[in-house]
Short mmCIF file of C-alpha atoms in Angstrom, two decimals:
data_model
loop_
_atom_site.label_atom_id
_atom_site.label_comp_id
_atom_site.label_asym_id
_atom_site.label_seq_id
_atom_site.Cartn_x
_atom_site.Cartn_y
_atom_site.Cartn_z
CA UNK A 22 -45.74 48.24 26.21
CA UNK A 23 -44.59 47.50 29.59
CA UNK A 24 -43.11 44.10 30.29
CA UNK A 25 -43.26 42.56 33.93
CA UNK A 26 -40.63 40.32 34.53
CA UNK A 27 -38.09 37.89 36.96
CA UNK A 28 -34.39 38.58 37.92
CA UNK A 29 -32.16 35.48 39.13
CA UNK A 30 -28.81 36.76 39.45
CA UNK A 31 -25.48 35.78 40.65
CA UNK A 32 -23.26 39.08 41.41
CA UNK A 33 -19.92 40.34 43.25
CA UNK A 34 -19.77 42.02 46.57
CA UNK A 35 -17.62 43.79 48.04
CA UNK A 36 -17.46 46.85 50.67
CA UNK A 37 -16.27 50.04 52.43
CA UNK A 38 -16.13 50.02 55.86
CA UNK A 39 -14.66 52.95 58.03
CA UNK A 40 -14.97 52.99 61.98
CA UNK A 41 -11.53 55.72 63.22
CA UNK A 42 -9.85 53.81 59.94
CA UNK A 43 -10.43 52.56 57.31
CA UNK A 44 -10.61 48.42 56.35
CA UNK A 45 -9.45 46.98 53.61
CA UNK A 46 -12.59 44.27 52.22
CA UNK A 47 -12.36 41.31 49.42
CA UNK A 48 -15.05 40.54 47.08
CA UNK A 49 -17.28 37.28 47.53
CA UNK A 50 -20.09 36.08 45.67
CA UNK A 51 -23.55 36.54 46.23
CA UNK A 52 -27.12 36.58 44.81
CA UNK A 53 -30.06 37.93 44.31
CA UNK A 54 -33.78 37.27 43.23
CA UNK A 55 -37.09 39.59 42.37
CA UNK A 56 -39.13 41.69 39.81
CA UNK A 57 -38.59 44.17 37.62
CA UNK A 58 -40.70 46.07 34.85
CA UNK A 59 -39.52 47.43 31.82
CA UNK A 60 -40.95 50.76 30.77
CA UNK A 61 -40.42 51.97 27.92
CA UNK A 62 -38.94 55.75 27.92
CA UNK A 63 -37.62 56.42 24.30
CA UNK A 64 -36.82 53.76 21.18
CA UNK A 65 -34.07 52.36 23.21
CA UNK A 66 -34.28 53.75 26.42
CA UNK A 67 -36.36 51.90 29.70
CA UNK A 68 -36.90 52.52 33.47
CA UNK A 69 -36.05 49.38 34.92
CA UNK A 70 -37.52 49.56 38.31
CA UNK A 71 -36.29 46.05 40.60
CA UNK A 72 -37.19 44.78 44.30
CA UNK A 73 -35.66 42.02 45.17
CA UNK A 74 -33.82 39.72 48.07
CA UNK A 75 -30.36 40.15 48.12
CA UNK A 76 -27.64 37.33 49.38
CA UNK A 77 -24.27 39.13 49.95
CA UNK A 78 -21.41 38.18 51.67
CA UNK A 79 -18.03 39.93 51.67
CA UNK A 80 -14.41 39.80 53.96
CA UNK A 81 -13.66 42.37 56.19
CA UNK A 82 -10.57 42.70 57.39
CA UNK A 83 -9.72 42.00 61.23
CA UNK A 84 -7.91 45.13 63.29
CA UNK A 85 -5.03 43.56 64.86
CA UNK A 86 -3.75 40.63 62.49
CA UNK A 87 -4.15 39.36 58.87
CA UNK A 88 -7.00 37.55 59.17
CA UNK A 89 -10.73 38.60 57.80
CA UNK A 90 -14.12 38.57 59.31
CA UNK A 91 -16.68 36.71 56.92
CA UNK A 92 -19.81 38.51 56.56
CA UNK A 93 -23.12 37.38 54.86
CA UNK A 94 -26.16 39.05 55.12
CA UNK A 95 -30.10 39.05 53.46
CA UNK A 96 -31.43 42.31 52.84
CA UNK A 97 -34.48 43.76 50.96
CA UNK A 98 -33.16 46.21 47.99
CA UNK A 99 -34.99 48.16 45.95
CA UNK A 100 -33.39 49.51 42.76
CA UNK A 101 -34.77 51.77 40.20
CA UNK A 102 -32.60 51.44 37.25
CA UNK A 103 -32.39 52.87 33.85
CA UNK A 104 -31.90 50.61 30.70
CA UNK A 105 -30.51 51.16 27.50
CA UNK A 106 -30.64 48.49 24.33
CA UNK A 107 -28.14 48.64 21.95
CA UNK A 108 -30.69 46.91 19.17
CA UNK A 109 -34.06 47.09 17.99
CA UNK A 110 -36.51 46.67 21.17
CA UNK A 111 -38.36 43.78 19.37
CA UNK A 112 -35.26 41.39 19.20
CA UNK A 113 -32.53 39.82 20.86
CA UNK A 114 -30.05 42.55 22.04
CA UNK A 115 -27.55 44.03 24.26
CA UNK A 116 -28.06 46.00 26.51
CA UNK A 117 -26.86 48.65 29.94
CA UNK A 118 -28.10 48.95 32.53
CA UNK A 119 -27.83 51.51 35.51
CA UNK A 120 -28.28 53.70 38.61
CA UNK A 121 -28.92 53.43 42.15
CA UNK A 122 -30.05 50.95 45.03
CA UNK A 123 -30.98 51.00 48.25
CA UNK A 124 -31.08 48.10 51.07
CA UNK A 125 -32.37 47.46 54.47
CA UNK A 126 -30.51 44.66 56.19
CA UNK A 127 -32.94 41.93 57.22
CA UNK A 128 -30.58 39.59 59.06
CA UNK A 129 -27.13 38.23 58.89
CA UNK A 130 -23.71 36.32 60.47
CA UNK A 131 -20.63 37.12 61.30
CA UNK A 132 -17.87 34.60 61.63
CA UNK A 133 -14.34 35.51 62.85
CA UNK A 134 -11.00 33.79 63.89
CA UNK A 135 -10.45 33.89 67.51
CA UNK A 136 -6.95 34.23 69.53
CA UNK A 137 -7.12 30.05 69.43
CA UNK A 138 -7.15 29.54 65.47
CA UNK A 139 -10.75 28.41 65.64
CA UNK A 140 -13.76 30.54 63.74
CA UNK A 141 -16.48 32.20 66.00
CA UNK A 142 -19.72 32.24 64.17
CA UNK A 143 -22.52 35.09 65.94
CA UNK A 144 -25.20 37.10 64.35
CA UNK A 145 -24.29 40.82 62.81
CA UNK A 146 -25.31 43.01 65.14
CA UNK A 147 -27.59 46.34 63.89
CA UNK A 148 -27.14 49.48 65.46
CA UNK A 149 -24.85 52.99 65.51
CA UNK A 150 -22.16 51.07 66.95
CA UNK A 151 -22.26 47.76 64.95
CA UNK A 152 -22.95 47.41 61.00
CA UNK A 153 -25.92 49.95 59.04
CA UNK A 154 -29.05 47.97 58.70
CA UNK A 155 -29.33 50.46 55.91
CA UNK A 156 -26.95 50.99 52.93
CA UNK A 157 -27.00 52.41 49.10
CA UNK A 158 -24.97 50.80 46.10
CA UNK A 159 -24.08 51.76 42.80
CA UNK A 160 -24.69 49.36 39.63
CA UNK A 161 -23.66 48.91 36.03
CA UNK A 162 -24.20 46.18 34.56
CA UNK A 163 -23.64 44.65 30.84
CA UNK A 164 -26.47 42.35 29.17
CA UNK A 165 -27.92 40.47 26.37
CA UNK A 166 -31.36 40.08 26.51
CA UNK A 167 -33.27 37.25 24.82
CA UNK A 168 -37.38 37.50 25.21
CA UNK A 169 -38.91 34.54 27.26
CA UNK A 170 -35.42 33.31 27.50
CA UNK A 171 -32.18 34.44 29.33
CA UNK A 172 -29.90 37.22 29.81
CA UNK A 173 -25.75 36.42 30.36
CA UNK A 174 -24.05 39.47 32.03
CA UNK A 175 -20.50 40.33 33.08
CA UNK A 176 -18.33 37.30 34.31
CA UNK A 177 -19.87 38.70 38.04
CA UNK A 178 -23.51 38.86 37.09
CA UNK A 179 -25.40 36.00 35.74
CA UNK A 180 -28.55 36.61 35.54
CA UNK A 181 -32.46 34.98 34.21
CA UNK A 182 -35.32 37.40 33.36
CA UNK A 183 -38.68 35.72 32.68
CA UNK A 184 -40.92 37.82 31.02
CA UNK A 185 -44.29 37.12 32.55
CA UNK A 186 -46.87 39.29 30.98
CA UNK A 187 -46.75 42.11 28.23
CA UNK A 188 -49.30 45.11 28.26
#
């Protein structure tokens, strides 16, 4: 059977950024919010397909002091993920999940300390030069699922799947 379903998620960001050298980042919190289905590969095994909005924000660090940019950005992300339950598919379990993502930046800020102490807030600017309206991420994430109910992830990740039809 494959289940169609709801993702609400809280999650950590963080990032590598390299323009002649490379800067140093801190994680921030951010979010997300989509569908998934769950199809069914093997007794415990599921593609996990997901397209959702993604809020991320993250600190980059600035060139010539101690101070960090602040970054947040929305993008569209589409990750096709594979699932494995630890239990019996019919009941409450836990569960990994895995693989790739990709995103395509939809529009974000940038805010920055200027020379004066005070923050400078603009848009992030797209382009060779500026940040990749594109990107690709890695995930792994821990679970317990619960049908009709709620999944609670790592500390990071907190996350809601509704289930809203079964086939």
């Amino acid at each position: 059977k494959i289940e169609k379903g709801f993702t609400v998620a809280l999650q950590a960001d963080g990032s590598m950024y390299e323009k002649d050298i490379s800067y140093p980042t801190k994680i921030q919190l951010g979010a997300h919010s989509g569908f998934m289905l769950k199809i069914p590969f093997d007794y415990h095994v599921f593609f996990v397909p997901q397209a959702d909005l993604n809020y991320r924000k993250f600190q980059l660090k600035q060139r010539t002091s101690s101070q960090y940019y602040n970054i947040d950005e929305w993008q569209m992300r589409i990750a096709p993920l594979l699932e494995i339950d630890f239990n019996k598919p019919e009941k409450n379990t836990y569960f990994i999940q895995f693989g790739p993502s990709i995103g395509f930046g939809i529009k974000g800020n940038q805010t920055k300390i200027n020379n004066a102490g005070l923050e400078e807030k603009q848009k992030l600017k797209y382009g060779f030069q500026y940040y990749g309206r594109y990107d690709a991420s890695a995930h792994a994430i821990l679970g317990r699922s619960e049908e009709h109910t709620s999944e609670l992830q790592s500390p990071c990740n907190l996350v809601c799947r509704l289930l809203l039809e079964k086939k």
